[in-house]
mmCIF file with all atom_site columns, C-alpha atoms in Angstrom:
data_model
loop_
_atom_site.group_PDB
_atom_site.id
_atom_site.type_symbol
_atom_site.label_atom_id
_atom_site.label_alt_id
_atom_site.label_comp_id
_atom_site.label_asym_id
_atom_site.label_entity_id
_atom_site.label_seq_id
_atom_site.pdbx_PDB_ins_code
_atom_site.Cartn_x
_atom_site.Cartn_y
_atom_site.Cartn_z
_atom_site.occupancy
_atom_site.B_iso_or_equiv
_atom_site.pdbx_formal_charge
_atom_site.auth_seq_id
_atom_site.auth_comp_id
_atom_site.auth_asym_id
_atom_site.auth_atom_id
_atom_site.pdbx_PDB_model_num
ATOM 1   C CA . PHE A 1 1   ? 0.000  0.000  0.000   1.00 0.00 ? 1   PHE A CA 1
ATOM 2   C CA . PHE A 1 2   ? 1.492  3.345  -1.113  1.00 0.00 ? 2   PHE A CA 1
ATOM 3   C CA . PRO A 1 3   ? -0.464 6.427  -0.091  1.00 0.00 ? 3   PRO A CA 1
ATOM 4   C CA . PHE A 1 4   ? -0.276 9.243  -2.620  1.00 0.00 ? 4   PHE A CA 1
ATOM 5   C CA . SER A 1 5   ? -0.072 12.815 -1.442  1.00 0.00 ? 5   SER A CA 1
ATOM 6   C CA . SER A 1 6   ? 0.006  16.156 -3.207  1.00 0.00 ? 6   SER A CA 1
ATOM 7   C CA . SER A 1 7   ? 2.535  17.555 -0.701  1.00 0.00 ? 7   SER A CA 1
ATOM 8   C CA . TYR A 1 8   ? 6.247  16.762 -0.514  1.00 0.00 ? 8   TYR A CA 1
ATOM 9   C CA . GLN A 1 9   ? 7.189  13.774 1.620   1.00 0.00 ? 9   GLN A CA 1
ATOM 10  C CA . SER A 1 10  ? 10.330 12.996 3.580   1.00 0.00 ? 10  SER A CA 1
ATOM 11  C CA . GLY A 1 11  ? 11.559 9.438  3.742   1.00 0.00 ? 11  GLY A CA 1
ATOM 12  C CA . PHE A 1 12  ? 14.350 6.898  3.877   1.00 0.00 ? 12  PHE A CA 1
ATOM 13  C CA . LEU A 1 13  ? 16.769 6.361  0.989   1.00 0.00 ? 13  LEU A CA 1
ATOM 14  C CA . MET A 1 14  ? 17.477 2.651  0.670   1.00 0.00 ? 14  MET A CA 1
ATOM 15  C CA . PRO A 1 15  ? 21.177 1.732  0.544   1.00 0.00 ? 15  PRO A CA 1
ATOM 16  C CA . THR A 1 16  ? 22.832 -0.294 -2.181  1.00 0.00 ? 16  THR A CA 1
ATOM 17  C CA . TYR A 1 17  ? 24.931 -3.359 -1.366  1.00 0.00 ? 17  TYR A CA 1
ATOM 18  C CA . MET A 1 18  ? 28.509 -3.252 -2.654  1.00 0.00 ? 18  MET A CA 1
ATOM 19  C CA . ASP A 1 19  ? 31.506 -5.573 -2.582  1.00 0.00 ? 19  ASP A CA 1
ATOM 20  C CA . ASP A 1 20  ? 34.910 -3.982 -3.130  1.00 0.00 ? 20  ASP A CA 1
ATOM 21  C CA . SER A 1 21  ? 38.203 -5.851 -2.890  1.00 0.00 ? 21  SER A CA 1
ATOM 22  C CA . ASN A 1 22  ? 39.942 -2.968 -1.084  1.00 0.00 ? 22  ASN A CA 1
ATOM 23  C CA . ARG A 1 23  ? 37.148 -1.793 1.239   1.00 0.00 ? 23  ARG A CA 1
ATOM 24  C CA . GLY A 1 24  ? 35.265 -5.023 1.894   1.00 0.00 ? 24  GLY A CA 1
ATOM 25  C CA . PHE A 1 25  ? 31.499 -5.450 1.925   1.00 0.00 ? 25  PHE A CA 1
ATOM 26  C CA . GLY A 1 26  ? 29.436 -2.349 2.319   1.00 0.00 ? 26  GLY A CA 1
ATOM 27  C CA . LEU A 1 27  ? 26.237 -0.381 2.042   1.00 0.00 ? 27  LEU A CA 1
ATOM 28  C CA . THR A 1 28  ? 26.301 2.818  -0.034  1.00 0.00 ? 28  THR A CA 1
ATOM 29  C CA . ASP A 1 29  ? 23.975 5.777  -0.551  1.00 0.00 ? 29  ASP A CA 1
ATOM 30  C CA . GLY A 1 30  ? 21.645 4.958  2.328   1.00 0.00 ? 30  GLY A CA 1
ATOM 31  C CA . GLY A 1 31  ? 20.150 7.845  4.224   1.00 0.00 ? 31  GLY A CA 1
ATOM 32  C CA . TYR A 1 32  ? 17.214 10.155 4.612   1.00 0.00 ? 32  TYR A CA 1
ATOM 33  C CA . TYR A 1 33  ? 15.491 12.713 2.389   1.00 0.00 ? 33  TYR A CA 1
ATOM 34  C CA . PHE A 1 34  ? 14.029 15.797 4.076   1.00 0.00 ? 34  PHE A CA 1
ATOM 35  C CA . ALA A 1 35  ? 11.309 17.654 2.162   1.00 0.00 ? 35  ALA A CA 1
ATOM 36  C CA . ILE A 1 36  ? 11.794 20.904 4.061   1.00 0.00 ? 36  ILE A CA 1
ATOM 37  C CA . SER A 1 37  ? 9.550  23.155 1.968   1.00 0.00 ? 37  SER A CA 1
ATOM 38  C CA . ASP A 1 38  ? 8.564  24.021 -1.586  1.00 0.00 ? 38  ASP A CA 1
ATOM 39  C CA . GLN A 1 39  ? 11.778 26.045 -1.813  1.00 0.00 ? 39  GLN A CA 1
ATOM 40  C CA . MET A 1 40  ? 14.304 23.678 -0.241  1.00 0.00 ? 40  MET A CA 1
ATOM 41  C CA . ASP A 1 41  ? 15.150 20.021 0.277   1.00 0.00 ? 41  ASP A CA 1
ATOM 42  C CA . LEU A 1 42  ? 17.968 18.113 1.952   1.00 0.00 ? 42  LEU A CA 1
ATOM 43  C CA . LYS A 1 43  ? 19.378 14.685 1.232   1.00 0.00 ? 43  LYS A CA 1
ATOM 44  C CA . LEU A 1 44  ? 21.726 13.057 3.793   1.00 0.00 ? 44  LEU A CA 1
ATOM 45  C CA . ARG A 1 45  ? 23.461 9.864  2.695   1.00 0.00 ? 45  ARG A CA 1
ATOM 46  C CA . ALA A 1 46  ? 26.186 7.619  4.091   1.00 0.00 ? 46  ALA A CA 1
ATOM 47  C CA . ASP A 1 47  ? 28.453 4.760  3.014   1.00 0.00 ? 47  ASP A CA 1
ATOM 48  C CA . ILE A 1 48  ? 29.980 2.173  5.346   1.00 0.00 ? 48  ILE A CA 1
ATOM 49  C CA . PHE A 1 49  ? 32.315 -0.780 4.659   1.00 0.00 ? 49  PHE A CA 1
ATOM 50  C CA . THR A 1 50  ? 33.546 -3.720 6.708   1.00 0.00 ? 50  THR A CA 1
ATOM 51  C CA . LYS A 1 51  ? 37.232 -2.723 6.528   1.00 0.00 ? 51  LYS A CA 1
ATOM 52  C CA . GLY A 1 52  ? 36.497 0.637  8.165   1.00 0.00 ? 52  GLY A CA 1
ATOM 53  C CA . SER A 1 53  ? 35.905 2.977  5.227   1.00 0.00 ? 53  SER A CA 1
ATOM 54  C CA . TRP A 1 54  ? 32.964 5.363  5.490   1.00 0.00 ? 54  TRP A CA 1
ATOM 55  C CA . ALA A 1 55  ? 31.545 8.511  3.901   1.00 0.00 ? 55  ALA A CA 1
ATOM 56  C CA . LEU A 1 56  ? 28.953 11.190 4.660   1.00 0.00 ? 56  LEU A CA 1
ATOM 57  C CA . ASN A 1 57  ? 27.226 13.151 1.884   1.00 0.00 ? 57  ASN A CA 1
ATOM 58  C CA . MET A 1 58  ? 24.883 16.139 2.002   1.00 0.00 ? 58  MET A CA 1
ATOM 59  C CA . GLU A 1 59  ? 22.972 17.593 -0.947  1.00 0.00 ? 59  GLU A CA 1
ATOM 60  C CA . SER A 1 60  ? 20.491 20.455 -0.906  1.00 0.00 ? 60  SER A CA 1
ATOM 61  C CA . ASN A 1 61  ? 18.552 22.104 -3.721  1.00 0.00 ? 61  ASN A CA 1
ATOM 62  C CA . TYR A 1 62  ? 17.050 25.524 -3.166  1.00 0.00 ? 62  TYR A CA 1
ATOM 63  C CA . VAL A 1 63  ? 14.924 27.854 -5.254  1.00 0.00 ? 63  VAL A CA 1
ATOM 64  C CA . LYS A 1 64  ? 13.148 31.161 -4.812  1.00 0.00 ? 64  LYS A CA 1
ATOM 65  C CA . ARG A 1 65  ? 10.921 31.749 -7.816  1.00 0.00 ? 65  ARG A CA 1
ATOM 66  C CA . TYR A 1 66  ? 11.964 34.753 -9.908  1.00 0.00 ? 66  TYR A CA 1
ATOM 67  C CA . LYS A 1 67  ? 14.945 35.339 -7.582  1.00 0.00 ? 67  LYS A CA 1
ATOM 68  C CA . TYR A 1 68  ? 17.545 32.556 -7.533  1.00 0.00 ? 68  TYR A CA 1
ATOM 69  C CA . SER A 1 69  ? 18.152 28.820 -7.505  1.00 0.00 ? 69  SER A CA 1
ATOM 70  C CA . GLY A 1 70  ? 21.041 26.581 -6.650  1.00 0.00 ? 70  GLY A CA 1
ATOM 71  C CA . LEU A 1 71  ? 22.590 23.365 -5.436  1.00 0.00 ? 71  LEU A CA 1
ATOM 72  C CA . LEU A 1 72  ? 24.928 22.766 -2.496  1.00 0.00 ? 72  LEU A CA 1
ATOM 73  C CA . GLN A 1 73  ? 26.787 19.475 -2.015  1.00 0.00 ? 73  GLN A CA 1
ATOM 74  C CA . ALA A 1 74  ? 29.333 18.529 0.641   1.00 0.00 ? 74  ALA A CA 1
ATOM 75  C CA . SER A 1 75  ? 31.063 15.185 1.130   1.00 0.00 ? 75  SER A CA 1
ATOM 76  C CA . TYR A 1 76  ? 33.573 13.796 3.612   1.00 0.00 ? 76  TYR A CA 1
ATOM 77  C CA . GLN A 1 77  ? 35.056 10.334 3.294   1.00 0.00 ? 77  GLN A CA 1
ATOM 78  C CA . VAL A 1 78  ? 37.592 8.188  5.081   1.00 0.00 ? 78  VAL A CA 1
ATOM 79  C CA . THR A 1 79  ? 39.005 5.466  2.850   1.00 0.00 ? 79  THR A CA 1
ATOM 80  C CA . LYS A 1 80  ? 40.922 2.601  4.433   1.00 0.00 ? 80  LYS A CA 1
ATOM 81  C CA . THR A 1 81  ? 42.521 0.208  1.956   1.00 0.00 ? 81  THR A CA 1
ATOM 82  C CA . GLY A 1 82  ? 44.471 -2.936 2.603   1.00 0.00 ? 82  GLY A CA 1
ATOM 83  C CA . ASP A 1 83  ? 44.669 -4.888 5.838   1.00 0.00 ? 83  ASP A CA 1
ATOM 84  C CA . LYS A 1 84  ? 45.686 -3.215 9.102   1.00 0.00 ? 84  LYS A CA 1
ATOM 85  C CA . GLY A 1 85  ? 49.220 -4.125 10.137  1.00 0.00 ? 85  GLY A CA 1
ATOM 86  C CA . LEU A 1 86  ? 50.388 -4.902 6.585   1.00 0.00 ? 86  LEU A CA 1
ATOM 87  C CA . PRO A 1 87  ? 52.561 -2.598 4.436   1.00 0.00 ? 87  PRO A CA 1
ATOM 88  C CA . ASP A 1 88  ? 49.770 -1.930 1.901   1.00 0.00 ? 88  ASP A CA 1
ATOM 89  C CA . TYR A 1 89  ? 47.456 -0.432 4.556   1.00 0.00 ? 89  TYR A CA 1
ATOM 90  C CA . SER A 1 90  ? 46.578 3.237  4.016   1.00 0.00 ? 90  SER A CA 1
ATOM 91  C CA . VAL A 1 91  ? 44.047 5.760  5.278   1.00 0.00 ? 91  VAL A CA 1
ATOM 92  C CA . ALA A 1 92  ? 42.895 8.711  3.160   1.00 0.00 ? 92  ALA A CA 1
ATOM 93  C CA . LYS A 1 93  ? 40.653 11.498 4.437   1.00 0.00 ? 93  LYS A CA 1
ATOM 94  C CA . ASP A 1 94  ? 39.052 13.542 1.670   1.00 0.00 ? 94  ASP A CA 1
ATOM 95  C CA . PHE A 1 95  ? 36.344 16.157 1.220   1.00 0.00 ? 95  PHE A CA 1
ATOM 96  C CA . LYS A 1 96  ? 34.510 17.839 -1.630  1.00 0.00 ? 96  LYS A CA 1
ATOM 97  C CA . VAL A 1 97  ? 32.312 20.952 -1.849  1.00 0.00 ? 97  VAL A CA 1
ATOM 98  C CA . VAL A 1 98  ? 30.150 21.813 -4.862  1.00 0.00 ? 98  VAL A CA 1
ATOM 99  C CA . TRP A 1 99  ? 28.022 24.964 -5.013  1.00 0.00 ? 99  TRP A CA 1
ATOM 100 C CA . ASN A 1 100 ? 26.115 26.217 -8.046  1.00 0.00 ? 100 ASN A CA 1
ATOM 101 C CA . HIS A 1 101 ? 24.069 29.388 -7.661  1.00 0.00 ? 101 HIS A CA 1
ATOM 102 C CA . ARG A 1 102 ? 22.099 31.144 -10.396 1.00 0.00 ? 102 ARG A CA 1
ATOM 103 C CA . GLN A 1 103 ? 20.290 34.437 -10.087 1.00 0.00 ? 103 GLN A CA 1
ATOM 104 C CA . ASP A 1 104 ? 17.187 34.989 -12.171 1.00 0.00 ? 104 ASP A CA 1
ATOM 105 C CA . ALA A 1 105 ? 17.617 37.886 -14.613 1.00 0.00 ? 105 ALA A CA 1
ATOM 106 C CA . LYS A 1 106 ? 14.302 39.356 -13.430 1.00 0.00 ? 106 LYS A CA 1
ATOM 107 C CA . ALA A 1 107 ? 15.371 39.396 -9.764  1.00 0.00 ? 107 ALA A CA 1
ATOM 108 C CA . SER A 1 108 ? 17.503 42.507 -9.950  1.00 0.00 ? 108 SER A CA 1
ATOM 109 C CA . PRO A 1 109 ? 18.070 44.146 -13.325 1.00 0.00 ? 109 PRO A CA 1
ATOM 110 C CA . ASN A 1 110 ? 21.075 46.149 -12.063 1.00 0.00 ? 110 ASN A CA 1
ATOM 111 C CA . SER A 1 111 ? 23.008 43.450 -10.213 1.00 0.00 ? 111 SER A CA 1
ATOM 112 C CA . THR A 1 112 ? 23.958 39.831 -10.778 1.00 0.00 ? 112 THR A CA 1
ATOM 113 C CA . PHE A 1 113 ? 25.560 37.190 -8.569  1.00 0.00 ? 113 PHE A CA 1
ATOM 114 C CA . SER A 1 114 ? 26.652 33.740 -9.660  1.00 0.00 ? 114 SER A CA 1
ATOM 115 C CA . ALA A 1 115 ? 28.766 30.955 -8.201  1.00 0.00 ? 115 ALA A CA 1
ATOM 116 C CA . SER A 1 116 ? 30.200 27.787 -9.657  1.00 0.00 ? 116 SER A CA 1
ATOM 117 C CA . VAL A 1 117 ? 32.372 26.115 -7.038  1.00 0.00 ? 117 VAL A CA 1
ATOM 118 C CA . ASN A 1 118 ? 33.918 22.659 -7.406  1.00 0.00 ? 118 ASN A CA 1
ATOM 119 C CA . PHE A 1 119 ? 36.608 22.186 -4.762  1.00 0.00 ? 119 PHE A CA 1
ATOM 120 C CA . SER A 1 120 ? 38.003 18.952 -3.358  1.00 0.00 ? 120 SER A CA 1
ATOM 121 C CA . THR A 1 121 ? 41.144 17.344 -2.027  1.00 0.00 ? 121 THR A CA 1
ATOM 122 C CA . SER A 1 122 ? 43.414 16.018 -4.757  1.00 0.00 ? 122 SER A CA 1
ATOM 123 C CA . SER A 1 123 ? 42.703 12.338 -4.041  1.00 0.00 ? 123 SER A CA 1
ATOM 124 C CA . TYR A 1 124 ? 38.913 12.619 -3.581  1.00 0.00 ? 124 TYR A CA 1
ATOM 125 C CA . GLU A 1 125 ? 37.907 11.465 -7.084  1.00 0.00 ? 125 GLU A CA 1
ATOM 126 C CA . ARG A 1 126 ? 40.392 8.567  -7.055  1.00 0.00 ? 126 ARG A CA 1
ATOM 127 C CA . SER A 1 127 ? 39.223 7.246  -3.672  1.00 0.00 ? 127 SER A CA 1
ATOM 128 C CA . ASN A 1 128 ? 35.462 7.819  -4.098  1.00 0.00 ? 128 ASN A CA 1
ATOM 129 C CA . ILE A 1 129 ? 33.710 4.462  -4.497  1.00 0.00 ? 129 ILE A CA 1
ATOM 130 C CA . ASN A 1 130 ? 31.147 5.914  -6.926  1.00 0.00 ? 130 ASN A CA 1
ATOM 131 C CA . ASN A 1 131 ? 33.891 7.006  -9.347  1.00 0.00 ? 131 ASN A CA 1
ATOM 132 C CA . LEU A 1 132 ? 35.661 3.667  -9.768  1.00 0.00 ? 132 LEU A CA 1
ATOM 133 C CA . TYR A 1 133 ? 34.186 3.130  -13.236 1.00 0.00 ? 133 TYR A CA 1
ATOM 134 C CA . ASN A 1 134 ? 34.001 6.773  -14.348 1.00 0.00 ? 134 ASN A CA 1
ATOM 135 C CA . SER A 1 135 ? 37.214 7.326  -16.340 1.00 0.00 ? 135 SER A CA 1
ATOM 136 C CA . GLN A 1 136 ? 36.389 10.988 -16.972 1.00 0.00 ? 136 GLN A CA 1
ATOM 137 C CA . LEU A 1 137 ? 36.444 11.852 -13.242 1.00 0.00 ? 137 LEU A CA 1
ATOM 138 C CA . LEU A 1 138 ? 39.452 9.629  -12.533 1.00 0.00 ? 138 LEU A CA 1
ATOM 139 C CA . THR A 1 139 ? 41.569 11.339 -15.195 1.00 0.00 ? 139 THR A CA 1
ATOM 140 C CA . GLN A 1 140 ? 40.371 14.903 -14.540 1.00 0.00 ? 140 GLN A CA 1
ATOM 141 C CA . ASN A 1 141 ? 43.491 17.028 -14.078 1.00 0.00 ? 141 ASN A CA 1
ATOM 142 C CA . THR A 1 142 ? 42.075 20.480 -13.332 1.00 0.00 ? 142 THR A CA 1
ATOM 143 C CA . LYS A 1 143 ? 39.108 21.772 -11.350 1.00 0.00 ? 143 LYS A CA 1
ATOM 144 C CA . THR A 1 144 ? 37.954 25.358 -11.541 1.00 0.00 ? 144 THR A CA 1
ATOM 145 C CA . SER A 1 145 ? 35.742 27.471 -9.313  1.00 0.00 ? 145 SER A CA 1
ATOM 146 C CA . SER A 1 146 ? 34.388 30.931 -9.915  1.00 0.00 ? 146 SER A CA 1
ATOM 147 C CA . ILE A 1 147 ? 32.291 33.430 -7.946  1.00 0.00 ? 147 ILE A CA 1
ATOM 148 C CA . SER A 1 148 ? 31.263 36.707 -9.565  1.00 0.00 ? 148 SER A CA 1
ATOM 149 C CA . TYR A 1 149 ? 29.221 39.788 -8.755  1.00 0.00 ? 149 TYR A CA 1
ATOM 150 C CA . SER A 1 150 ? 28.298 42.697 -10.986 1.00 0.00 ? 150 SER A CA 1
ATOM 151 C CA . ARG A 1 151 ? 26.454 45.937 -10.246 1.00 0.00 ? 151 ARG A CA 1
ATOM 152 C CA . SER A 1 152 ? 25.497 48.610 -12.753 1.00 0.00 ? 152 SER A CA 1
ATOM 153 C CA . PHE A 1 153 ? 24.408 52.179 -12.165 1.00 0.00 ? 153 PHE A CA 1
ATOM 154 C CA . PRO A 1 154 ? 22.527 53.100 -15.364 1.00 0.00 ? 154 PRO A CA 1
ATOM 155 C CA . ASP A 1 155 ? 21.942 56.705 -14.319 1.00 0.00 ? 155 ASP A CA 1
ATOM 156 C CA . ILE A 1 156 ? 25.657 57.500 -14.501 1.00 0.00 ? 156 ILE A CA 1
ATOM 157 C CA . GLY A 1 157 ? 26.752 54.685 -16.877 1.00 0.00 ? 157 GLY A CA 1
ATOM 158 C CA . LEU A 1 158 ? 28.964 52.974 -14.308 1.00 0.00 ? 158 LEU A CA 1
ATOM 159 C CA . THR A 1 159 ? 29.433 49.212 -13.980 1.00 0.00 ? 159 THR A CA 1
ATOM 160 C CA . LEU A 1 160 ? 31.397 47.506 -11.176 1.00 0.00 ? 160 LEU A CA 1
ATOM 161 C CA . SER A 1 161 ? 32.216 43.813 -11.333 1.00 0.00 ? 161 SER A CA 1
ATOM 162 C CA . GLY A 1 162 ? 34.363 41.423 -9.354  1.00 0.00 ? 162 GLY A CA 1
ATOM 163 C CA . THR A 1 163 ? 35.345 37.794 -9.919  1.00 0.00 ? 163 THR A CA 1
ATOM 164 C CA . THR A 1 164 ? 37.237 35.315 -7.761  1.00 0.00 ? 164 THR A CA 1
ATOM 165 C CA . ASN A 1 165 ? 38.698 32.228 -9.435  1.00 0.00 ? 165 ASN A CA 1
ATOM 166 C CA . ILE A 1 166 ? 40.339 29.100 -8.063  1.00 0.00 ? 166 ILE A CA 1
ATOM 167 C CA . ALA A 1 167 ? 42.118 26.566 -10.285 1.00 0.00 ? 167 ALA A CA 1
ATOM 168 C CA . GLN A 1 168 ? 43.244 23.244 -8.800  1.00 0.00 ? 168 GLN A CA 1
ATOM 169 C CA . THR A 1 169 ? 45.725 20.905 -10.456 1.00 0.00 ? 169 THR A CA 1
ATOM 170 C CA . MET A 1 170 ? 45.019 17.380 -9.217  1.00 0.00 ? 170 MET A CA 1
ATOM 171 C CA . ARG A 1 171 ? 48.336 15.901 -10.403 1.00 0.00 ? 171 ARG A CA 1
ATOM 172 C CA . ASP A 1 172 ? 50.526 17.920 -8.033  1.00 0.00 ? 172 ASP A CA 1
ATOM 173 C CA . SER A 1 173 ? 47.859 19.326 -5.631  1.00 0.00 ? 173 SER A CA 1
ATOM 174 C CA . SER A 1 174 ? 48.663 22.923 -6.551  1.00 0.00 ? 174 SER A CA 1
ATOM 175 C CA . ILE A 1 175 ? 46.090 25.702 -6.219  1.00 0.00 ? 175 ILE A CA 1
ATOM 176 C CA . ALA A 1 176 ? 46.052 29.033 -8.069  1.00 0.00 ? 176 ALA A CA 1
ATOM 177 C CA . VAL A 1 177 ? 43.771 31.684 -6.539  1.00 0.00 ? 177 VAL A CA 1
ATOM 178 C CA . THR A 1 178 ? 42.785 34.950 -8.189  1.00 0.00 ? 178 THR A CA 1
ATOM 179 C CA . LEU A 1 179 ? 41.366 37.122 -5.456  1.00 0.00 ? 179 LEU A CA 1
ATOM 180 C CA . PRO A 1 180 ? 38.764 39.583 -6.527  1.00 0.00 ? 180 PRO A CA 1
ATOM 181 C CA . ASP A 1 181 ? 39.558 40.687 -10.036 1.00 0.00 ? 181 ASP A CA 1
ATOM 182 C CA . LEU A 1 182 ? 37.808 44.058 -10.019 1.00 0.00 ? 182 LEU A CA 1
ATOM 183 C CA . ASN A 1 183 ? 36.639 45.886 -13.154 1.00 0.00 ? 183 ASN A CA 1
ATOM 184 C CA . ILE A 1 184 ? 35.207 49.376 -13.349 1.00 0.00 ? 184 ILE A CA 1
ATOM 185 C CA . THR A 1 185 ? 33.551 50.466 -16.587 1.00 0.00 ? 185 THR A CA 1
ATOM 186 C CA . LEU A 1 186 ? 32.295 53.963 -17.279 1.00 0.00 ? 186 LEU A CA 1
ATOM 187 C CA . SER A 1 187 ? 30.517 54.691 -20.529 1.00 0.00 ? 187 SER A CA 1
#
């Protein structure tokens, strides 16, 4: 019996069984979905394996009609490979943050704000269990993030804009940060 409802419903997210030679047996992507409101939701998920590896994941979508919309994801994982006490045993602690924010053009005709953030530790994609068969993520060498804001003053023809960029090189774990790159335009 499945009751149907016109409102949003919270509920459990059933885990998936997985067998990995390095991590052991495990359950992945189990958790809970929170239907907070018409404008926001929250999904909390976890992974756990018999050799001690585990992960916590959070994902939230938000929207304000005619104003903005976005997605926020955060993950933390501890990956233990090999057998404890042997030379091949290793522990990796990794995190990842993804934030995409879009402002509706009708929200404010004289200002815009946008964010596209994809930041993680250099070994996150290689040690994430969900990426084992995704060659594109495993071979990704560079990650970029950008946050920008622009404000125009049409009465005087002035436009101010600022952008912050972060470029990560996964191969050598280097990070290049461009702190606010400010532009002033006067027509």
